[in-house]
Short mmCIF file of C-alpha atoms in Angstrom, two decimals:
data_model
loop_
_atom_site.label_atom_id
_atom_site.label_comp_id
_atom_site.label_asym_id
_atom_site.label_seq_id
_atom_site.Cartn_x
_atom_site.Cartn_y
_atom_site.Cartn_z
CA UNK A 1 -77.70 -134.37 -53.76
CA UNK A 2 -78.93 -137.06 -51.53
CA UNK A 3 -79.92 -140.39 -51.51
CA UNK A 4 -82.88 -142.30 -49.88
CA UNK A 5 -82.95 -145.99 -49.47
CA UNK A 6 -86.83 -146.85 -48.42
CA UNK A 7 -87.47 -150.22 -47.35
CA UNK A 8 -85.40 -151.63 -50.03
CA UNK A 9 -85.06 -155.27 -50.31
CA UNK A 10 -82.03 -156.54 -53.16
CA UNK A 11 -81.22 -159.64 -54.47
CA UNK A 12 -78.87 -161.58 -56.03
CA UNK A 13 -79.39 -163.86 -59.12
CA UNK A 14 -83.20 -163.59 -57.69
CA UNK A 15 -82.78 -164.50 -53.70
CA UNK A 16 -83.06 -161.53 -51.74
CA UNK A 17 -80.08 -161.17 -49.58
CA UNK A 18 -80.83 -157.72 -47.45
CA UNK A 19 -84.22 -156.48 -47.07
CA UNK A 20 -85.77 -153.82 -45.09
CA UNK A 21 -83.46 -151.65 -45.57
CA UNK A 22 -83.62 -147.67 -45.27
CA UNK A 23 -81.23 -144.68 -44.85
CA UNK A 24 -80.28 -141.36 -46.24
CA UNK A 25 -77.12 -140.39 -47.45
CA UNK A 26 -76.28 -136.56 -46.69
CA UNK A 27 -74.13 -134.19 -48.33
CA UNK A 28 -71.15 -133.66 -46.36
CA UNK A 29 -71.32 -137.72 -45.10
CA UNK A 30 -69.43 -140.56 -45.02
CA UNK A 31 -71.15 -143.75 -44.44
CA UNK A 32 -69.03 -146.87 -44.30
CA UNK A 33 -70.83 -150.10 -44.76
CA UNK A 34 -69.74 -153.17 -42.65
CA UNK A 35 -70.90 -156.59 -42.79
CA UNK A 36 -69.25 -160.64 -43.08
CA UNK A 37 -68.36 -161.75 -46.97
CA UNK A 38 -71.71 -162.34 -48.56
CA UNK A 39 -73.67 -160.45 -46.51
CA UNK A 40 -74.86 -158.22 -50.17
CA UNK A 41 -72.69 -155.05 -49.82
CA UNK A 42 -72.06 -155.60 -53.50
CA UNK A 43 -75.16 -156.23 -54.34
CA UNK A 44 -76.65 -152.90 -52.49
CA UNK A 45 -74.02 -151.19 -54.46
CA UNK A 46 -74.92 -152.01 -57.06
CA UNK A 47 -78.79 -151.98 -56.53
CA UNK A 48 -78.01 -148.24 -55.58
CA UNK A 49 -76.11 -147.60 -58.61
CA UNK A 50 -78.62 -148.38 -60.71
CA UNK A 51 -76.98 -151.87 -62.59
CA UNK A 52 -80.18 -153.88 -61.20
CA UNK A 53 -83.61 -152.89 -60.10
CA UNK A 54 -84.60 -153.45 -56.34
CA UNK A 55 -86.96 -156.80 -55.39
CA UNK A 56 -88.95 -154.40 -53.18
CA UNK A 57 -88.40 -150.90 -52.20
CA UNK A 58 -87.16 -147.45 -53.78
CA UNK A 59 -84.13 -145.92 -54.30
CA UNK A 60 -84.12 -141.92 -54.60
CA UNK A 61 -81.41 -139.99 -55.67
CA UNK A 62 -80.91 -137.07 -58.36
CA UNK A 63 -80.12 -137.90 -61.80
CA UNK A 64 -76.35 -138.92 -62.92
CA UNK A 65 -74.91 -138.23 -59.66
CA UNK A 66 -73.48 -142.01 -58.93
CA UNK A 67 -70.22 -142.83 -59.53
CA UNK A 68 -69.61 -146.37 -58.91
CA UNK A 69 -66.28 -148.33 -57.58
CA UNK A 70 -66.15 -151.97 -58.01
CA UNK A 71 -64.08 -154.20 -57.50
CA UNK A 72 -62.77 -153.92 -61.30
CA UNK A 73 -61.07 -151.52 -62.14
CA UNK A 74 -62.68 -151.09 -65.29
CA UNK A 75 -58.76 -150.27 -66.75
CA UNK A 76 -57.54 -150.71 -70.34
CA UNK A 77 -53.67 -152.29 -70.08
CA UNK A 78 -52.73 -151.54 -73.51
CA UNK A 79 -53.75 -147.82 -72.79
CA UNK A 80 -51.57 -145.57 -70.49
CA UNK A 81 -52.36 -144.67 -67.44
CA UNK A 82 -52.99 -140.86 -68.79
CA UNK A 83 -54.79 -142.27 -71.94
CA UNK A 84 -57.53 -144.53 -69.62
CA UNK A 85 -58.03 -141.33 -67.01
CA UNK A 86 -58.73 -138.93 -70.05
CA UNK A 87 -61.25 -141.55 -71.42
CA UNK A 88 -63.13 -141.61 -68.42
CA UNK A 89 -62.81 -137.61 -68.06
CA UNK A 90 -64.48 -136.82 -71.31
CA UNK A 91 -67.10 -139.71 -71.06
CA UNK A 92 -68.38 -137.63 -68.05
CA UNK A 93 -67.87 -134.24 -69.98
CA UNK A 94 -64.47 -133.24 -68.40
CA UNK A 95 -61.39 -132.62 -69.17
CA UNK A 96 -58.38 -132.19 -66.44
CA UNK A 97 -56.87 -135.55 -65.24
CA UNK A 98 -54.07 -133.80 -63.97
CA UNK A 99 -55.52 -133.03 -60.33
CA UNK A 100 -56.28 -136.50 -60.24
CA UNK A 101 -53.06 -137.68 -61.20
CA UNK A 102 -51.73 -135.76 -58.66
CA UNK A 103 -53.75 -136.35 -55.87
CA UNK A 104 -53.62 -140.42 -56.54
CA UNK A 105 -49.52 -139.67 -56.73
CA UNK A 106 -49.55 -141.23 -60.18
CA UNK A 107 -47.66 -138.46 -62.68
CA UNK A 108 -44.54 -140.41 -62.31
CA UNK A 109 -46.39 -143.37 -63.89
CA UNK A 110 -48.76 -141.08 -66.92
CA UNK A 111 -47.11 -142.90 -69.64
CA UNK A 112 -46.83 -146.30 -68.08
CA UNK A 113 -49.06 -149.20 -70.12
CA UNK A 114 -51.92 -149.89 -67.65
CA UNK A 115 -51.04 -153.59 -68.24
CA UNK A 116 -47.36 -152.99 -66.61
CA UNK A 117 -48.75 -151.36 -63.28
CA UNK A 118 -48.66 -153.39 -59.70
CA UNK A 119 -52.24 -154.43 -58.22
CA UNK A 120 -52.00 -151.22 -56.03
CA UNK A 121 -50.92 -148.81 -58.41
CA UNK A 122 -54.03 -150.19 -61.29
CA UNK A 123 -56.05 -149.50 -57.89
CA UNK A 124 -55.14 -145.89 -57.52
CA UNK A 125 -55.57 -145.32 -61.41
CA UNK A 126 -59.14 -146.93 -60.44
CA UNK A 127 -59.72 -144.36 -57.56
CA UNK A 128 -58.55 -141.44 -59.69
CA UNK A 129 -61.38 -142.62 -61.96
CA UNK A 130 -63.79 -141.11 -58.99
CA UNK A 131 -62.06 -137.70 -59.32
CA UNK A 132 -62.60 -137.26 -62.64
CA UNK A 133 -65.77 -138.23 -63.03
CA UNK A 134 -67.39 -135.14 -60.91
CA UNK A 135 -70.33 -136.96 -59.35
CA UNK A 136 -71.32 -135.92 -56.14
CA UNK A 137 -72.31 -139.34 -54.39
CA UNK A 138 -69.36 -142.12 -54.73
CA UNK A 139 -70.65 -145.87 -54.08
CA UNK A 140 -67.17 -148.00 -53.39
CA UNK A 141 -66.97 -151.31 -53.35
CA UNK A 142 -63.75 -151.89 -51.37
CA UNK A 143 -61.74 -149.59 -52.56
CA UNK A 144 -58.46 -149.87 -50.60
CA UNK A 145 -58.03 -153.92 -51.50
CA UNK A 146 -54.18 -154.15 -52.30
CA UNK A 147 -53.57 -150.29 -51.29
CA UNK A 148 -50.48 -149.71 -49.01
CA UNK A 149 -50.83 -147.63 -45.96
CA UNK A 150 -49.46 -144.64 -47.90
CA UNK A 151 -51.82 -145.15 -50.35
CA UNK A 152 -55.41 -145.85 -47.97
CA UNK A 153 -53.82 -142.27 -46.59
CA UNK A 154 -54.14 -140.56 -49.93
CA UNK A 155 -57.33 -142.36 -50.23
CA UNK A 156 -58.56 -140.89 -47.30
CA UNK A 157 -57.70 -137.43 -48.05
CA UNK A 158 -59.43 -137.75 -51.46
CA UNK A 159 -62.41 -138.64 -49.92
CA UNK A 160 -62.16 -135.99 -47.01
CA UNK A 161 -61.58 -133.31 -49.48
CA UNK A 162 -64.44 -134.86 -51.50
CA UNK A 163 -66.72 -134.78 -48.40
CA UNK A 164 -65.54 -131.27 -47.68
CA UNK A 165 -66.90 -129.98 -51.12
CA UNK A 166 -70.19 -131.27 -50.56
CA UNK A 167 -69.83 -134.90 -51.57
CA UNK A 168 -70.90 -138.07 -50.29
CA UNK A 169 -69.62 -141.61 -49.88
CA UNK A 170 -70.88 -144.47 -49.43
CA UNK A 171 -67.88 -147.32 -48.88
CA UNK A 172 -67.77 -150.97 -48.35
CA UNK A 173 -64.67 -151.97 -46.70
CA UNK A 174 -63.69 -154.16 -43.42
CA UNK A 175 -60.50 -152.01 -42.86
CA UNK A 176 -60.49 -148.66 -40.38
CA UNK A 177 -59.49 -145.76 -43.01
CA UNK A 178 -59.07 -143.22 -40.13
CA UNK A 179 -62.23 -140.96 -41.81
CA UNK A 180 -64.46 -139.61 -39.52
CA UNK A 181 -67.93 -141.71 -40.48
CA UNK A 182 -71.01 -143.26 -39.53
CA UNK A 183 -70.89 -147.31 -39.99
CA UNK A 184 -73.86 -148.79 -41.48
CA UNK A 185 -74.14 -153.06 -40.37
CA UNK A 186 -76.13 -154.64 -43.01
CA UNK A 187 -75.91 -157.39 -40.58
CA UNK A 188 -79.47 -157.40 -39.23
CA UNK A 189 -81.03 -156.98 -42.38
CA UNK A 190 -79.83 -160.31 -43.71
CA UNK A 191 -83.08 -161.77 -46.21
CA UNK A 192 -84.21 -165.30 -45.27
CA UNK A 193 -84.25 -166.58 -48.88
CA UNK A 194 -86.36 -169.38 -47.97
CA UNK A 195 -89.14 -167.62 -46.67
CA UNK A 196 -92.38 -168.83 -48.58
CA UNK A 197 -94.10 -165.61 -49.55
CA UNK A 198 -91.54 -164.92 -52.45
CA UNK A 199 -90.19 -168.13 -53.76
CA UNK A 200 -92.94 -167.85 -56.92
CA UNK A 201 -91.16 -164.71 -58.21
CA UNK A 202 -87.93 -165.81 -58.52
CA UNK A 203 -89.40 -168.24 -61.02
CA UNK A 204 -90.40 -165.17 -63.32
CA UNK A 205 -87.74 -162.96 -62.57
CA UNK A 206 -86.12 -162.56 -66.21
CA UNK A 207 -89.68 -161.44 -67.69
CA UNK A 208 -90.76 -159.15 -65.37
CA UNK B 1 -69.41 -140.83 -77.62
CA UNK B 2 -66.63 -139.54 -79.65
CA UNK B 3 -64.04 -140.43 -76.90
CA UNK B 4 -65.54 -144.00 -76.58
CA UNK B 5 -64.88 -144.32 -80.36
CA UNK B 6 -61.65 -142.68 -80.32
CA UNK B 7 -60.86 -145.64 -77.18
CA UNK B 8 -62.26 -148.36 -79.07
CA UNK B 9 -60.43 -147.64 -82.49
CA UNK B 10 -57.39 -147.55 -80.48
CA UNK B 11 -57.54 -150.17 -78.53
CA UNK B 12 -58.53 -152.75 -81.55
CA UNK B 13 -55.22 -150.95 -83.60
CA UNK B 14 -52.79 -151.71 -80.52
CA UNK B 15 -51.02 -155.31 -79.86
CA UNK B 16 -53.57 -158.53 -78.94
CA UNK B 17 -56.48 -155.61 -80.32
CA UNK B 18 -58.17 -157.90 -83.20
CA UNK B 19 -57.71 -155.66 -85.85
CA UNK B 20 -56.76 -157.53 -88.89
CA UNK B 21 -57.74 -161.00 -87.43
CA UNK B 22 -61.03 -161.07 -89.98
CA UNK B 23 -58.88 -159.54 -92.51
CA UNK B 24 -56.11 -162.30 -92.55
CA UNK B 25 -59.27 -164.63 -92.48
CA UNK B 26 -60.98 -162.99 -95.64
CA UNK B 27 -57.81 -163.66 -97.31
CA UNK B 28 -57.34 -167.21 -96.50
CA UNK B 29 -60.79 -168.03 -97.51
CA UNK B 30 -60.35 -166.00 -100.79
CA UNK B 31 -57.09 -167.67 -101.76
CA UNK B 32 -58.27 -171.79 -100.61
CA UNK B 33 -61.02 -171.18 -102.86
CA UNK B 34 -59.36 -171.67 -105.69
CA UNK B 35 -57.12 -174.53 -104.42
CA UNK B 36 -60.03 -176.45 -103.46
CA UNK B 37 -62.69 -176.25 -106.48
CA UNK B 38 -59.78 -175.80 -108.82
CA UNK B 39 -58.18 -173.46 -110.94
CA UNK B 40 -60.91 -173.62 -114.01
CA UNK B 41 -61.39 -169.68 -114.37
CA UNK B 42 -65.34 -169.37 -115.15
CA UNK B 43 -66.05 -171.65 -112.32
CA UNK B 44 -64.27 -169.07 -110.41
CA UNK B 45 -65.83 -166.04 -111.87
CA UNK B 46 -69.16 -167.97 -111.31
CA UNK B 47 -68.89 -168.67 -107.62
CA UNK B 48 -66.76 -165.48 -106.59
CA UNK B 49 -69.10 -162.99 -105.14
CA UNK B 50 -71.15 -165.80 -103.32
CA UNK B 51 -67.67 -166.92 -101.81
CA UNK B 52 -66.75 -163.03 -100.96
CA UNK B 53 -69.73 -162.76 -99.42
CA UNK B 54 -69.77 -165.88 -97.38
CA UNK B 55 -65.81 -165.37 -96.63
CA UNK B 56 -66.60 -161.53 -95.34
CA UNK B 57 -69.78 -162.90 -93.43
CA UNK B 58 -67.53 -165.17 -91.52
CA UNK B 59 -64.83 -162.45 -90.82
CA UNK B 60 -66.78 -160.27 -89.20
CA UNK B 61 -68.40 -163.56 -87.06
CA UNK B 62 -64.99 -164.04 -85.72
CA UNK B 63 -63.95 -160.81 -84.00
CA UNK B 64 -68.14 -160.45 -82.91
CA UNK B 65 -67.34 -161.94 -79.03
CA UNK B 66 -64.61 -159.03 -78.71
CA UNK B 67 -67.16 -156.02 -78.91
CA UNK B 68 -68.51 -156.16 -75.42
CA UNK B 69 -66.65 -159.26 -73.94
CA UNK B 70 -63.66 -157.75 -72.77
CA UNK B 71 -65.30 -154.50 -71.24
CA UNK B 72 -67.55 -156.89 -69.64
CA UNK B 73 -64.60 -158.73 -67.64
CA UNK B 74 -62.85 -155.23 -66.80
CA UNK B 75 -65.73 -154.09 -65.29
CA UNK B 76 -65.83 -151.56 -67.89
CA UNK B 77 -69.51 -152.39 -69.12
CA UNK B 78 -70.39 -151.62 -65.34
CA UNK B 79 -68.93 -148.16 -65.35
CA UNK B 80 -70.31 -147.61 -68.72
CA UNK B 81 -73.80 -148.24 -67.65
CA UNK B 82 -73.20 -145.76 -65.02
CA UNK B 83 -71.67 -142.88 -66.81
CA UNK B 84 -73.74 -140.39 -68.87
CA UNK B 85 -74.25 -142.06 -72.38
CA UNK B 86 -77.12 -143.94 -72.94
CA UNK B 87 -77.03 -147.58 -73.32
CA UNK B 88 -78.31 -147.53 -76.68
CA UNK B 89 -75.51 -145.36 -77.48
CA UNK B 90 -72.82 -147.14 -76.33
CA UNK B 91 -73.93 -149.84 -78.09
CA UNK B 92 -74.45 -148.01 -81.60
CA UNK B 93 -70.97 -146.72 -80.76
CA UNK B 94 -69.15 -150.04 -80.21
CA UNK B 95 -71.20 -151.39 -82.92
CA UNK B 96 -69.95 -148.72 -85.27
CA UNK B 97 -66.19 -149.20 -83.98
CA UNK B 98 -66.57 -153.09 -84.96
CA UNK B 99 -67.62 -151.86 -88.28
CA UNK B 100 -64.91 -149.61 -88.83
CA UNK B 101 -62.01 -152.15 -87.82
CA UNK B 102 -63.49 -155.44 -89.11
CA UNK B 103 -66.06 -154.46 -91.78
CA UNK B 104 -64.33 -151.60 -93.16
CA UNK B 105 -61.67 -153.68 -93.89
CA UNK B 106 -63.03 -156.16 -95.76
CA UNK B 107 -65.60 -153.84 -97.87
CA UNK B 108 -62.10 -152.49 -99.35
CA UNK B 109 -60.20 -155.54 -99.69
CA UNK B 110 -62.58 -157.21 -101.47
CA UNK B 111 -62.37 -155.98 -105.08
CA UNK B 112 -58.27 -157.10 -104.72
CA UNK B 113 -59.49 -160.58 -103.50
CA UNK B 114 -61.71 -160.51 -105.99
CA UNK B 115 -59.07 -160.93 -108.47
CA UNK B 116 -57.71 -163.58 -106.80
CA UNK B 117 -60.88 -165.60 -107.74
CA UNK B 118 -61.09 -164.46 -111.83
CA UNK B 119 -63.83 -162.15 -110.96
CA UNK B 120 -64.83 -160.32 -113.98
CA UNK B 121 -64.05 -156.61 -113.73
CA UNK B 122 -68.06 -154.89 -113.09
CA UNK B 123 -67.57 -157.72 -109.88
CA UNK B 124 -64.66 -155.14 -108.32
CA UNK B 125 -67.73 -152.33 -108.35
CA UNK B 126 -70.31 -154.48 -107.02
CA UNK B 127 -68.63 -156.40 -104.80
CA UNK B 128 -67.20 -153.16 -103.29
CA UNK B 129 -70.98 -151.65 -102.58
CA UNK B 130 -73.07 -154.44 -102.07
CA UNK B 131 -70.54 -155.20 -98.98
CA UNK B 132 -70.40 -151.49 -98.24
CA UNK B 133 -74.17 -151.42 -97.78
CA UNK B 134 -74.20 -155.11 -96.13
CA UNK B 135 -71.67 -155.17 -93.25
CA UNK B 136 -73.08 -152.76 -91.13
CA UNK B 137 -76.03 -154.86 -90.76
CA UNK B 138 -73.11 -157.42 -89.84
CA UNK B 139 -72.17 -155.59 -87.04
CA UNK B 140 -75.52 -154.43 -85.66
CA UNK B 141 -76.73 -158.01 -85.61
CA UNK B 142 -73.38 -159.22 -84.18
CA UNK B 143 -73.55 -156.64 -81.53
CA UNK B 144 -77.14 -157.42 -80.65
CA UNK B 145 -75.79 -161.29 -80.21
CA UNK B 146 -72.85 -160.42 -78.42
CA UNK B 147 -74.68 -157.88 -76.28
CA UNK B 148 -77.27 -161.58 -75.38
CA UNK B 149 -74.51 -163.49 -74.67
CA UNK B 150 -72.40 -161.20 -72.47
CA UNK B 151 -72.29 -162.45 -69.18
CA UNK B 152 -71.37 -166.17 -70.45
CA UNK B 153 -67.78 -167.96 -70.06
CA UNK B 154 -67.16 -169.14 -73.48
CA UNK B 155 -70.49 -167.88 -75.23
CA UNK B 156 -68.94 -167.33 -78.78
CA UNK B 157 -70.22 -171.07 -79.83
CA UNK B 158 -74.11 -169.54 -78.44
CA UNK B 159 -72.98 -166.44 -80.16
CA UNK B 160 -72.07 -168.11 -83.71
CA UNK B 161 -75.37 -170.09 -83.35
CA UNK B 162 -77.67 -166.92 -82.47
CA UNK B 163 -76.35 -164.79 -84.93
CA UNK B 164 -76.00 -166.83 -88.44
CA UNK B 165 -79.45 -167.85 -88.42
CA UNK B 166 -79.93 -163.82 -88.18
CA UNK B 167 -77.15 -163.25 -91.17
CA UNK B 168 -78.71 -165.38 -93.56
CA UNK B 169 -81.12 -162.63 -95.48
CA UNK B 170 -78.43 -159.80 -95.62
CA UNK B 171 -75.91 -162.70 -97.44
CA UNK B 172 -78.92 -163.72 -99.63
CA UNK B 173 -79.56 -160.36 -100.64
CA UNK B 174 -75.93 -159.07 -100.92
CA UNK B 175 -74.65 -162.15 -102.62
CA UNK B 176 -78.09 -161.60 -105.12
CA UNK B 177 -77.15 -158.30 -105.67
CA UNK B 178 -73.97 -158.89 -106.57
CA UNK B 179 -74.38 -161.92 -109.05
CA UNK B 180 -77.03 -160.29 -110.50
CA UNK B 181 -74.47 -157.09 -110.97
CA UNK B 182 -71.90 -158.92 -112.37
CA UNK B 183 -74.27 -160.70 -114.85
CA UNK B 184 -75.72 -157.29 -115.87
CA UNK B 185 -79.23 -157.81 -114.77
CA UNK B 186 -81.09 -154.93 -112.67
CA UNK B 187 -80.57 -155.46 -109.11
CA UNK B 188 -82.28 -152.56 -107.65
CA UNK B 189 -84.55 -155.12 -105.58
CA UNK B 190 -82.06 -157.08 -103.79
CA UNK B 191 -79.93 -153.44 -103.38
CA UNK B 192 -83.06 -152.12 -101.48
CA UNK B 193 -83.65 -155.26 -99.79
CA UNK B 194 -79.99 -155.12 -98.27
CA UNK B 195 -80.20 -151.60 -97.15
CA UNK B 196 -83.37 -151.47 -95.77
CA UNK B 197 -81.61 -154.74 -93.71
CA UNK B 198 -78.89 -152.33 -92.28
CA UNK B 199 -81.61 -149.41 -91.60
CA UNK B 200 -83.57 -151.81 -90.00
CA UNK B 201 -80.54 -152.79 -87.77
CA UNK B 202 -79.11 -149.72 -86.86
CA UNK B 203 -82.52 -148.24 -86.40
CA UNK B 204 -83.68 -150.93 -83.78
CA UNK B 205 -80.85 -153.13 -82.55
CA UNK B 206 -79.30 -150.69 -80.34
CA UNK B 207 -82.23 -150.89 -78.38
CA UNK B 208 -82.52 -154.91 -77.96
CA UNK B 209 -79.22 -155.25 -77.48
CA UNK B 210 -78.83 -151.96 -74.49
CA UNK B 211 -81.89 -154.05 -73.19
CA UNK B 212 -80.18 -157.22 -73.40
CA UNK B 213 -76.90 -155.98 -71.13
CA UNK B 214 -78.96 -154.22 -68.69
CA UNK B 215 -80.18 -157.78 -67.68
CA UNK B 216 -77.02 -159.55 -68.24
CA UNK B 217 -75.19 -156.97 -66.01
CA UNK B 218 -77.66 -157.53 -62.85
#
């Protein structure tokens, strides 16, 4: 359950944005990615996740162990909040939301219309996603936007007791969450888009 | 698969869903008809399964931008890619769930609509399997164009232009079958012709189209 990153270069809409870059991801880690608004966070996320091949590079990591945060929510609001967590359970082939209910401190809110929940509380519904799922290696894409501190504290404990069970995580965010991790500035890899060598195969991007 | 179903069914059923927006459209078409070419009875009974099939046809057009629009701009469509059903499948699935709310629909309405138009009473039969046989080619071809046009703002003008062009021999063949039904003549060519269409679709489609969001979701 671990993933490589070797020499990967991604791009967005067919400019590379980071390039050169390589790591490993360990069972048992927390690596918290860091790096200015449009530096491709997103985009590695993504590239990781498996939504869009790399420019350059490889990506290694065991079969259907991704599960992926964004920065949707990916919520239903004319389902409950119990109805869109037991979709997403038995699309990965389980079946108990309630831990995750629990742990995201939403059984108060089960029967609640997605649609009627505050920005925070769709959030933690969001998280709880992760839980039910069961994948081993968690890519978030800044997961604690409109959280309270109460709720970046559960947060953190979900993804300590995730860690602690032999999971991984991989997280974008700007904010401290207090977990003990290794930070990751994508800074220095920053692509020159204009460099000359690649500027032909943007042009054929779509057919390759 | 079953649970994406199950979430889709639901979800069209429930308030701002869809479900019953190409129904309520069927039945407008079906009952202007008559108003506009006037109320002459064998002119009706003449042009009646041409105008179900063209009124059903542009039903199921209407509701096509819903099937992966929505779970595009949730960020569903990402999660979906990443959770353990194929592509193809989910497709096939939501493709099947558009058939079920829209087509389904109209296959059994038809017959009553029928009536509305002075369709002589053999129409009721062949109306009934000519668009039971026909509209899931409608929605395998709709999903492949709304799987293309995905990632635009606004695509459902793109989307009515891509897909009619690609409608046009499963209404020639169902409307054919049909008259031809009606008039007592052997149809058994057209009838082939119209489900080897919908084999065809939901045989190959769900490939194209998983193809086609994999690039519109980079």
């Amino acid at each position: 359950m671990e993933l490589t990153a070797r020499d990967l270069t991604v791009s967005r809409g067919g400019v590379p944005v980071l390039e050169g870059l390589s790591f490993t991801l360990k069972p048992g880690q927390v690596l918290v990615l860091r790096g200015p608004n449009g530096s491709g966070k997103t985009t590695l996320l993504r590239t990781l996740a498996g939504l869009q091949p790399p420019l350059a590079g490889e990506v290694s990591l065991p079969p259907e162990a991704i599960a992926y945060g964004a920065h949707a929510d990916g919520l239903k609001g004319t389902l409950t909040v119990a109805e869109n967590l037991a979709f997403w359970a038995s699309v990965h082939g389980t079946r108990d939301i309630e831990p995750a209910l629990t742990r995201f401190n939403l059984l108060g809110l089960r029967n609640r219309a997605a649609q009627s929940l505050s920005a925070g509380q769709k959030r933690r519904l969001g998280l709880a996603r992760l839980l039910v799922t069961g994948r081993a290696i968690w890519l978030l894409d800044e997961p604690t936007v409109s959280l309270d501190a109460a709720s970046v504290g559960l947060f953190a404990d979900a993804v300590r007791t995730h860690v602690a069970s032999g999971g991984a995580a991989l997280i974008a965010t700007h904010i401290d969450l207090g977990l003990e991790a290794e930070i990751f500035d994508v800074t220095p890899f920053k692509a020159d888009p204009d460099a000359p060598s690649r500027t032909p195969a943007a042009f054929d991007e779509a057919f390759t | 698969m079953i649970a994406l179903l199950a979430r889709d069914m639901r979800l069209a059923i429930r308030a701002g869903g869809g479900f019953g927006l190409g129904l309520a459209f069927f039945l407008i078409v079906s009952t202007l008809v008559p108003f506009a070419v006037g109320p002459e009875g064998a002119v009706l009974a003449r042009i009646a399964p041409g105008i179900l099939w063209v009124g059903a046809l542009l039903a199921c057009l209407l509701s096509l931008d819903r099937i992966f629009q929505l779970d595009f701009e949730d960020g569903s469509l990402d999660l979906l890619a990443t959770a353990p059903i194929p592509m193809e499948g989910t497709v096939a699935v939501k493709a099947l769930a558009h058939w079920i709310t829209t087509g389904l629909p109209l296959v059994v309405a038809a017959p009553v609509f029928g009536a509305l138009m002075n369709m002589p009473e053999p129409g009721y039969w062949w109306i009934f399997v000519t668009l039971l046989i026909g509209t899931p080619a409608l929605s395998m071809i709709g999903a492949f164009g709304a799987a293309l046009t995905v990632g635009l703002k606004r695509g459902g003008l793109l989307l009515s232009l891509l897909v009619l062009p690609l409608y046009i021999p499963t209404l020639i063949f169902g409307a054919e079958a049909a008259t031809r039904g009606i008039g007592g003549f052997d149809n058994t060519t057209p009838l082939l012709m119209l489900a080897g269409i919908t084999a065809a679709s939901v045989a190959l489609l769900p490939f194209a189209a998983s193809a086609a969001i994999r690039i519109n979701l980079r």
